[in-house]
mmCIF file with all atom_site columns, C-alpha atoms in Angstrom:
data_model
loop_
_atom_site.group_PDB
_atom_site.id
_atom_site.type_symbol
_atom_site.label_atom_id
_atom_site.label_alt_id
_atom_site.label_comp_id
_atom_site.label_asym_id
_atom_site.label_entity_id
_atom_site.label_seq_id
_atom_site.pdbx_PDB_ins_code
_atom_site.Cartn_x
_atom_site.Cartn_y
_atom_site.Cartn_z
_atom_site.occupancy
_atom_site.B_iso_or_equiv
_atom_site.pdbx_formal_charge
_atom_site.auth_seq_id
_atom_site.auth_comp_id
_atom_site.auth_asym_id
_atom_site.auth_atom_id
_atom_site.pdbx_PDB_model_num
ATOM 1   C CA . UNK A 1 1   ? 80.695 264.078 -25.552 1.00 0.00 ? 29  UNK A CA 1
ATOM 2   C CA . UNK A 1 2   ? 81.802 266.208 -22.612 1.00 0.00 ? 30  UNK A CA 1
ATOM 3   C CA . UNK A 1 3   ? 85.042 268.124 -23.253 1.00 0.00 ? 31  UNK A CA 1
ATOM 4   C CA . UNK A 1 4   ? 86.937 266.175 -20.557 1.00 0.00 ? 32  UNK A CA 1
ATOM 5   C CA . UNK A 1 5   ? 86.489 263.023 -22.609 1.00 0.00 ? 33  UNK A CA 1
ATOM 6   C CA . UNK A 1 6   ? 89.616 262.500 -24.668 1.00 0.00 ? 34  UNK A CA 1
ATOM 7   C CA . UNK A 1 7   ? 89.757 260.328 -27.765 1.00 0.00 ? 35  UNK A CA 1
ATOM 8   C CA . UNK A 1 8   ? 91.445 257.636 -25.661 1.00 0.00 ? 36  UNK A CA 1
ATOM 9   C CA . UNK A 1 9   ? 88.677 257.612 -23.059 1.00 0.00 ? 37  UNK A CA 1
ATOM 10  C CA . UNK A 1 10  ? 85.946 257.658 -25.717 1.00 0.00 ? 38  UNK A CA 1
ATOM 11  C CA . UNK A 1 11  ? 87.612 254.745 -27.547 1.00 0.00 ? 39  UNK A CA 1
ATOM 12  C CA . UNK A 1 12  ? 87.907 252.859 -24.265 1.00 0.00 ? 40  UNK A CA 1
ATOM 13  C CA . UNK A 1 13  ? 84.249 253.479 -23.365 1.00 0.00 ? 41  UNK A CA 1
ATOM 14  C CA . UNK A 1 14  ? 82.907 252.502 -26.803 1.00 0.00 ? 42  UNK A CA 1
ATOM 15  C CA . UNK A 1 15  ? 85.033 249.330 -26.921 1.00 0.00 ? 43  UNK A CA 1
ATOM 16  C CA . UNK A 1 16  ? 83.856 248.449 -23.401 1.00 0.00 ? 44  UNK A CA 1
ATOM 17  C CA . UNK A 1 17  ? 80.226 248.922 -24.428 1.00 0.00 ? 45  UNK A CA 1
ATOM 18  C CA . UNK A 1 18  ? 80.749 246.722 -27.490 1.00 0.00 ? 46  UNK A CA 1
ATOM 19  C CA . UNK A 1 19  ? 82.487 244.056 -25.406 1.00 0.00 ? 47  UNK A CA 1
ATOM 20  C CA . UNK A 1 20  ? 79.545 243.974 -22.995 1.00 0.00 ? 48  UNK A CA 1
ATOM 21  C CA . UNK A 1 21  ? 76.940 243.801 -25.763 1.00 0.00 ? 49  UNK A CA 1
ATOM 22  C CA . UNK A 1 22  ? 78.739 241.283 -27.988 1.00 0.00 ? 50  UNK A CA 1
ATOM 23  C CA . UNK A 1 23  ? 79.704 239.175 -24.973 1.00 0.00 ? 51  UNK A CA 1
ATOM 24  C CA . UNK A 1 24  ? 76.074 239.004 -23.854 1.00 0.00 ? 52  UNK A CA 1
ATOM 25  C CA . UNK A 1 25  ? 75.057 238.037 -27.385 1.00 0.00 ? 53  UNK A CA 1
ATOM 26  C CA . UNK A 1 26  ? 77.611 235.219 -27.424 1.00 0.00 ? 54  UNK A CA 1
ATOM 27  C CA . UNK A 1 27  ? 76.518 233.901 -24.038 1.00 0.00 ? 55  UNK A CA 1
ATOM 28  C CA . UNK A 1 28  ? 72.788 233.784 -24.825 1.00 0.00 ? 56  UNK A CA 1
ATOM 29  C CA . UNK A 1 29  ? 73.162 232.202 -28.264 1.00 0.00 ? 57  UNK A CA 1
ATOM 30  C CA . UNK A 1 30  ? 72.266 228.542 -28.441 1.00 0.00 ? 58  UNK A CA 1
ATOM 31  C CA . UNK A 1 31  ? 74.409 227.724 -31.453 1.00 0.00 ? 59  UNK A CA 1
ATOM 32  C CA . UNK A 1 32  ? 78.086 227.939 -30.638 1.00 0.00 ? 60  UNK A CA 1
ATOM 33  C CA . UNK A 1 33  ? 81.027 227.375 -32.953 1.00 0.00 ? 61  UNK A CA 1
ATOM 34  C CA . UNK A 1 34  ? 79.384 228.391 -36.209 1.00 0.00 ? 62  UNK A CA 1
ATOM 35  C CA . UNK A 1 35  ? 80.420 231.185 -38.543 1.00 0.00 ? 63  UNK A CA 1
ATOM 36  C CA . UNK A 1 36  ? 78.339 233.803 -36.718 1.00 0.00 ? 64  UNK A CA 1
ATOM 37  C CA . UNK A 1 37  ? 79.807 232.798 -33.356 1.00 0.00 ? 65  UNK A CA 1
ATOM 38  C CA . UNK A 1 38  ? 83.335 233.013 -34.731 1.00 0.00 ? 66  UNK A CA 1
ATOM 39  C CA . UNK A 1 39  ? 82.761 236.365 -36.468 1.00 0.00 ? 67  UNK A CA 1
ATOM 40  C CA . UNK A 1 40  ? 81.128 238.012 -33.456 1.00 0.00 ? 68  UNK A CA 1
ATOM 41  C CA . UNK A 1 41  ? 83.768 236.391 -31.244 1.00 0.00 ? 69  UNK A CA 1
ATOM 42  C CA . UNK A 1 42  ? 86.516 238.053 -33.270 1.00 0.00 ? 70  UNK A CA 1
ATOM 43  C CA . UNK A 1 43  ? 84.839 241.438 -32.864 1.00 0.00 ? 71  UNK A CA 1
ATOM 44  C CA . UNK A 1 44  ? 84.450 240.767 -29.130 1.00 0.00 ? 72  UNK A CA 1
ATOM 45  C CA . UNK A 1 45  ? 88.108 239.766 -28.717 1.00 0.00 ? 73  UNK A CA 1
ATOM 46  C CA . UNK A 1 46  ? 89.205 242.893 -30.582 1.00 0.00 ? 74  UNK A CA 1
ATOM 47  C CA . UNK A 1 47  ? 86.964 245.048 -28.353 1.00 0.00 ? 75  UNK A CA 1
ATOM 48  C CA . UNK A 1 48  ? 88.353 243.361 -25.232 1.00 0.00 ? 76  UNK A CA 1
ATOM 49  C CA . UNK A 1 49  ? 91.940 243.969 -26.349 1.00 0.00 ? 77  UNK A CA 1
ATOM 50  C CA . UNK A 1 50  ? 91.137 247.631 -27.078 1.00 0.00 ? 78  UNK A CA 1
ATOM 51  C CA . UNK A 1 51  ? 89.567 247.978 -23.610 1.00 0.00 ? 79  UNK A CA 1
ATOM 52  C CA . UNK A 1 52  ? 92.526 246.419 -21.824 1.00 0.00 ? 80  UNK A CA 1
ATOM 53  C CA . UNK A 1 53  ? 95.213 248.266 -23.769 1.00 0.00 ? 81  UNK A CA 1
ATOM 54  C CA . UNK A 1 54  ? 93.552 251.691 -23.651 1.00 0.00 ? 82  UNK A CA 1
ATOM 55  C CA . UNK A 1 55  ? 93.024 251.356 -19.898 1.00 0.00 ? 83  UNK A CA 1
ATOM 56  C CA . UNK A 1 56  ? 96.723 251.939 -19.299 1.00 0.00 ? 84  UNK A CA 1
ATOM 57  C CA . UNK A 1 57  ? 96.472 255.413 -20.783 1.00 0.00 ? 85  UNK A CA 1
ATOM 58  C CA . UNK A 1 58  ? 93.701 256.261 -18.330 1.00 0.00 ? 86  UNK A CA 1
ATOM 59  C CA . UNK A 1 59  ? 95.073 256.917 -14.873 1.00 0.00 ? 87  UNK A CA 1
ATOM 60  C CA . UNK A 1 60  ? 93.908 258.469 -11.638 1.00 0.00 ? 88  UNK A CA 1
ATOM 61  C CA . UNK A 1 61  ? 94.160 262.210 -11.046 1.00 0.00 ? 89  UNK A CA 1
ATOM 62  C CA . UNK A 1 62  ? 97.527 261.716 -9.318  1.00 0.00 ? 90  UNK A CA 1
ATOM 63  C CA . UNK A 1 63  ? 98.816 259.649 -12.254 1.00 0.00 ? 91  UNK A CA 1
ATOM 64  C CA . UNK A 1 64  ? 98.517 256.260 -10.601 1.00 0.00 ? 92  UNK A CA 1
ATOM 65  C CA . UNK A 1 65  ? 96.855 252.977 -11.386 1.00 0.00 ? 93  UNK A CA 1
ATOM 66  C CA . UNK A 1 66  ? 93.898 251.279 -9.697  1.00 0.00 ? 94  UNK A CA 1
ATOM 67  C CA . UNK A 1 67  ? 92.561 247.758 -9.261  1.00 0.00 ? 95  UNK A CA 1
ATOM 68  C CA . UNK A 1 68  ? 90.985 248.177 -12.710 1.00 0.00 ? 96  UNK A CA 1
ATOM 69  C CA . UNK A 1 69  ? 94.457 248.175 -14.281 1.00 0.00 ? 97  UNK A CA 1
ATOM 70  C CA . UNK A 1 70  ? 95.257 244.912 -12.512 1.00 0.00 ? 98  UNK A CA 1
ATOM 71  C CA . UNK A 1 71  ? 92.013 243.513 -13.874 1.00 0.00 ? 99  UNK A CA 1
ATOM 72  C CA . UNK A 1 72  ? 93.039 244.722 -17.359 1.00 0.00 ? 100 UNK A CA 1
ATOM 73  C CA . UNK A 1 73  ? 96.308 242.742 -17.177 1.00 0.00 ? 101 UNK A CA 1
ATOM 74  C CA . UNK A 1 74  ? 94.429 239.663 -15.972 1.00 0.00 ? 102 UNK A CA 1
ATOM 75  C CA . UNK A 1 75  ? 91.750 240.089 -18.661 1.00 0.00 ? 103 UNK A CA 1
ATOM 76  C CA . UNK A 1 76  ? 94.334 240.436 -21.423 1.00 0.00 ? 104 UNK A CA 1
ATOM 77  C CA . UNK A 1 77  ? 95.768 237.116 -20.239 1.00 0.00 ? 105 UNK A CA 1
ATOM 78  C CA . UNK A 1 78  ? 92.395 235.331 -19.929 1.00 0.00 ? 106 UNK A CA 1
ATOM 79  C CA . UNK A 1 79  ? 91.170 236.513 -23.338 1.00 0.00 ? 107 UNK A CA 1
ATOM 80  C CA . UNK A 1 80  ? 94.457 235.396 -24.916 1.00 0.00 ? 108 UNK A CA 1
ATOM 81  C CA . UNK A 1 81  ? 94.278 231.961 -23.275 1.00 0.00 ? 109 UNK A CA 1
ATOM 82  C CA . UNK A 1 82  ? 90.611 231.651 -24.298 1.00 0.00 ? 110 UNK A CA 1
ATOM 83  C CA . UNK A 1 83  ? 91.518 232.500 -27.877 1.00 0.00 ? 111 UNK A CA 1
ATOM 84  C CA . UNK A 1 84  ? 94.348 229.959 -27.833 1.00 0.00 ? 112 UNK A CA 1
ATOM 85  C CA . UNK A 1 85  ? 91.970 227.336 -26.401 1.00 0.00 ? 113 UNK A CA 1
ATOM 86  C CA . UNK A 1 86  ? 89.480 227.918 -29.221 1.00 0.00 ? 114 UNK A CA 1
ATOM 87  C CA . UNK A 1 87  ? 92.183 227.633 -31.880 1.00 0.00 ? 115 UNK A CA 1
ATOM 88  C CA . UNK A 1 88  ? 93.465 224.388 -30.389 1.00 0.00 ? 116 UNK A CA 1
ATOM 89  C CA . UNK A 1 89  ? 89.915 222.981 -29.997 1.00 0.00 ? 117 UNK A CA 1
ATOM 90  C CA . UNK A 1 90  ? 89.963 222.987 -26.183 1.00 0.00 ? 118 UNK A CA 1
ATOM 91  C CA . UNK A 1 91  ? 86.329 224.013 -26.096 1.00 0.00 ? 119 UNK A CA 1
ATOM 92  C CA . UNK A 1 92  ? 85.690 223.675 -22.354 1.00 0.00 ? 120 UNK A CA 1
ATOM 93  C CA . UNK A 1 93  ? 88.770 225.802 -21.551 1.00 0.00 ? 121 UNK A CA 1
ATOM 94  C CA . UNK A 1 94  ? 87.717 228.310 -24.225 1.00 0.00 ? 122 UNK A CA 1
ATOM 95  C CA . UNK A 1 95  ? 84.244 228.550 -22.734 1.00 0.00 ? 123 UNK A CA 1
ATOM 96  C CA . UNK A 1 96  ? 85.575 229.003 -19.191 1.00 0.00 ? 124 UNK A CA 1
ATOM 97  C CA . UNK A 1 97  ? 88.160 231.664 -20.033 1.00 0.00 ? 125 UNK A CA 1
ATOM 98  C CA . UNK A 1 98  ? 85.816 233.661 -22.244 1.00 0.00 ? 126 UNK A CA 1
ATOM 99  C CA . UNK A 1 99  ? 82.982 233.576 -19.707 1.00 0.00 ? 127 UNK A CA 1
ATOM 100 C CA . UNK A 1 100 ? 85.382 234.635 -16.985 1.00 0.00 ? 128 UNK A CA 1
ATOM 101 C CA . UNK A 1 101 ? 86.689 237.467 -19.151 1.00 0.00 ? 129 UNK A CA 1
ATOM 102 C CA . UNK A 1 102 ? 83.154 238.618 -19.898 1.00 0.00 ? 130 UNK A CA 1
ATOM 103 C CA . UNK A 1 103 ? 82.095 238.619 -16.263 1.00 0.00 ? 131 UNK A CA 1
ATOM 104 C CA . UNK A 1 104 ? 85.322 240.456 -15.407 1.00 0.00 ? 132 UNK A CA 1
ATOM 105 C CA . UNK A 1 105 ? 84.471 243.275 -17.822 1.00 0.00 ? 133 UNK A CA 1
ATOM 106 C CA . UNK A 1 106 ? 80.960 243.394 -16.356 1.00 0.00 ? 134 UNK A CA 1
ATOM 107 C CA . UNK A 1 107 ? 82.464 243.681 -12.872 1.00 0.00 ? 135 UNK A CA 1
ATOM 108 C CA . UNK A 1 108 ? 84.731 246.488 -14.032 1.00 0.00 ? 136 UNK A CA 1
ATOM 109 C CA . UNK A 1 109 ? 81.748 248.280 -15.557 1.00 0.00 ? 137 UNK A CA 1
ATOM 110 C CA . UNK A 1 110 ? 79.806 248.017 -12.303 1.00 0.00 ? 138 UNK A CA 1
ATOM 111 C CA . UNK A 1 111 ? 82.879 249.244 -10.437 1.00 0.00 ? 139 UNK A CA 1
ATOM 112 C CA . UNK A 1 112 ? 83.078 252.260 -12.730 1.00 0.00 ? 140 UNK A CA 1
ATOM 113 C CA . UNK A 1 113 ? 79.426 253.276 -12.580 1.00 0.00 ? 141 UNK A CA 1
ATOM 114 C CA . UNK A 1 114 ? 79.053 253.064 -8.787  1.00 0.00 ? 142 UNK A CA 1
ATOM 115 C CA . UNK A 1 115 ? 81.969 255.409 -8.048  1.00 0.00 ? 143 UNK A CA 1
ATOM 116 C CA . UNK A 1 116 ? 80.540 258.941 -8.185  1.00 0.00 ? 144 UNK A CA 1
ATOM 117 C CA . UNK A 1 117 ? 83.882 260.522 -9.140  1.00 0.00 ? 145 UNK A CA 1
ATOM 118 C CA . UNK A 1 118 ? 84.061 258.578 -12.404 1.00 0.00 ? 146 UNK A CA 1
ATOM 119 C CA . UNK A 1 119 ? 82.951 260.083 -15.735 1.00 0.00 ? 147 UNK A CA 1
ATOM 120 C CA . UNK A 1 120 ? 79.896 257.921 -16.409 1.00 0.00 ? 148 UNK A CA 1
ATOM 121 C CA . UNK A 1 121 ? 77.983 258.973 -13.265 1.00 0.00 ? 149 UNK A CA 1
ATOM 122 C CA . UNK A 1 122 ? 78.865 262.616 -13.992 1.00 0.00 ? 150 UNK A CA 1
ATOM 123 C CA . UNK A 1 123 ? 77.583 262.331 -17.543 1.00 0.00 ? 151 UNK A CA 1
ATOM 124 C CA . UNK A 1 124 ? 74.413 260.595 -16.326 1.00 0.00 ? 152 UNK A CA 1
ATOM 125 C CA . UNK A 1 125 ? 73.736 263.554 -14.020 1.00 0.00 ? 153 UNK A CA 1
ATOM 126 C CA . UNK A 1 126 ? 74.883 266.456 -16.201 1.00 0.00 ? 154 UNK A CA 1
ATOM 127 C CA . UNK A 1 127 ? 74.237 265.212 -19.749 1.00 0.00 ? 155 UNK A CA 1
ATOM 128 C CA . UNK A 1 128 ? 71.671 262.428 -19.621 1.00 0.00 ? 156 UNK A CA 1
ATOM 129 C CA . UNK A 1 129 ? 70.480 263.211 -23.152 1.00 0.00 ? 157 UNK A CA 1
ATOM 130 C CA . UNK A 1 130 ? 74.028 262.871 -24.512 1.00 0.00 ? 158 UNK A CA 1
ATOM 131 C CA . UNK A 1 131 ? 74.607 259.640 -22.600 1.00 0.00 ? 159 UNK A CA 1
ATOM 132 C CA . UNK A 1 132 ? 71.283 258.298 -23.882 1.00 0.00 ? 160 UNK A CA 1
ATOM 133 C CA . UNK A 1 133 ? 72.181 259.207 -27.454 1.00 0.00 ? 161 UNK A CA 1
ATOM 134 C CA . UNK A 1 134 ? 75.573 257.490 -27.197 1.00 0.00 ? 162 UNK A CA 1
ATOM 135 C CA . UNK A 1 135 ? 73.943 254.431 -25.616 1.00 0.00 ? 163 UNK A CA 1
ATOM 136 C CA . UNK A 1 136 ? 71.359 254.144 -28.391 1.00 0.00 ? 164 UNK A CA 1
ATOM 137 C CA . UNK A 1 137 ? 74.030 254.618 -31.077 1.00 0.00 ? 165 UNK A CA 1
ATOM 138 C CA . UNK A 1 138 ? 76.244 251.899 -29.573 1.00 0.00 ? 166 UNK A CA 1
ATOM 139 C CA . UNK A 1 139 ? 73.352 249.454 -29.127 1.00 0.00 ? 167 UNK A CA 1
ATOM 140 C CA . UNK A 1 140 ? 72.201 250.052 -32.719 1.00 0.00 ? 168 UNK A CA 1
ATOM 141 C CA . UNK A 1 141 ? 75.736 249.613 -34.063 1.00 0.00 ? 169 UNK A CA 1
ATOM 142 C CA . UNK A 1 142 ? 76.074 246.338 -32.151 1.00 0.00 ? 170 UNK A CA 1
ATOM 143 C CA . UNK A 1 143 ? 72.631 245.172 -33.322 1.00 0.00 ? 171 UNK A CA 1
ATOM 144 C CA . UNK A 1 144 ? 73.372 245.848 -36.981 1.00 0.00 ? 172 UNK A CA 1
ATOM 145 C CA . UNK A 1 145 ? 76.801 244.225 -36.688 1.00 0.00 ? 173 UNK A CA 1
ATOM 146 C CA . UNK A 1 146 ? 75.237 241.062 -35.301 1.00 0.00 ? 174 UNK A CA 1
ATOM 147 C CA . UNK A 1 147 ? 72.453 241.176 -37.896 1.00 0.00 ? 175 UNK A CA 1
ATOM 148 C CA . UNK A 1 148 ? 74.979 241.584 -40.713 1.00 0.00 ? 176 UNK A CA 1
ATOM 149 C CA . UNK A 1 149 ? 77.177 238.722 -39.519 1.00 0.00 ? 177 UNK A CA 1
ATOM 150 C CA . UNK A 1 150 ? 74.114 236.507 -39.005 1.00 0.00 ? 178 UNK A CA 1
ATOM 151 C CA . UNK A 1 151 ? 72.835 237.164 -42.519 1.00 0.00 ? 179 UNK A CA 1
ATOM 152 C CA . UNK A 1 152 ? 76.266 236.669 -44.039 1.00 0.00 ? 180 UNK A CA 1
ATOM 153 C CA . UNK A 1 153 ? 76.658 233.411 -42.143 1.00 0.00 ? 181 UNK A CA 1
ATOM 154 C CA . UNK A 1 154 ? 73.238 232.190 -43.325 1.00 0.00 ? 182 UNK A CA 1
ATOM 155 C CA . UNK A 1 155 ? 74.073 233.124 -46.920 1.00 0.00 ? 183 UNK A CA 1
ATOM 156 C CA . UNK A 1 156 ? 77.380 231.252 -46.791 1.00 0.00 ? 184 UNK A CA 1
ATOM 157 C CA . UNK A 1 157 ? 75.634 228.231 -45.265 1.00 0.00 ? 185 UNK A CA 1
ATOM 158 C CA . UNK A 1 158 ? 72.946 228.306 -47.984 1.00 0.00 ? 186 UNK A CA 1
ATOM 159 C CA . UNK A 1 159 ? 75.598 228.433 -50.713 1.00 0.00 ? 187 UNK A CA 1
ATOM 160 C CA . UNK A 1 160 ? 77.508 225.514 -49.230 1.00 0.00 ? 188 UNK A CA 1
ATOM 161 C CA . UNK A 1 161 ? 74.301 223.451 -48.950 1.00 0.00 ? 189 UNK A CA 1
ATOM 162 C CA . UNK A 1 162 ? 73.210 224.318 -52.496 1.00 0.00 ? 190 UNK A CA 1
ATOM 163 C CA . UNK A 1 163 ? 76.114 224.023 -54.943 1.00 0.00 ? 191 UNK A CA 1
ATOM 164 C CA . UNK A 1 164 ? 73.777 224.944 -57.831 1.00 0.00 ? 192 UNK A CA 1
ATOM 165 C CA . UNK A 1 165 ? 73.572 228.541 -56.552 1.00 0.00 ? 193 UNK A CA 1
ATOM 166 C CA . UNK A 1 166 ? 75.018 230.869 -59.199 1.00 0.00 ? 194 UNK A CA 1
ATOM 167 C CA . UNK A 1 167 ? 78.353 232.481 -58.481 1.00 0.00 ? 195 UNK A CA 1
ATOM 168 C CA . UNK A 1 168 ? 77.771 236.050 -57.272 1.00 0.00 ? 196 UNK A CA 1
ATOM 169 C CA . UNK A 1 169 ? 81.294 237.307 -57.994 1.00 0.00 ? 197 UNK A CA 1
ATOM 170 C CA . UNK A 1 170 ? 80.446 238.125 -61.587 1.00 0.00 ? 198 UNK A CA 1
ATOM 171 C CA . UNK A 1 171 ? 83.513 236.347 -62.938 1.00 0.00 ? 199 UNK A CA 1
ATOM 172 C CA . UNK A 1 172 ? 82.855 233.812 -65.665 1.00 0.00 ? 200 UNK A CA 1
ATOM 173 C CA . UNK A 1 173 ? 86.156 232.096 -64.865 1.00 0.00 ? 201 UNK A CA 1
ATOM 174 C CA . UNK A 1 174 ? 84.911 231.219 -61.377 1.00 0.00 ? 202 UNK A CA 1
ATOM 175 C CA . UNK A 1 175 ? 81.748 229.493 -62.669 1.00 0.00 ? 203 UNK A CA 1
#
């Protein structure tokens, strides 16, 4: 990580990468509403909240805010409404707000990478190997998170469909 990257900026960038990856995973999945969707959705919502909240600690060189901060306020609102819609079973509203939030974070990402003065283009030019390493690490972390939640979800589903499965807690009282 280049020295000009603070912990705040690194946290923001990693959460943004996770929100893009997990959001894409949620959008391309065919099965919605199951345990895997809910678990990955929780991780995505957490990543989105981290992205929006950390953005306010990242300001321009003169200490001001940009259009990205306005988008962060709007995204915090849309993610919150989407979460509320899911909890109250307003599925169409949930779908619309979450898709809009996802495409908003994608737009912000594009806005960040096309401006040459931003950190990501500088890192791509001056430390491509480091950027590549971070990218691979984030993609692998997201992949294994999804894989773990998918396997856990399948295991829970198998147990609920087969009540004869032995209790794996090891407690005789639970049997």
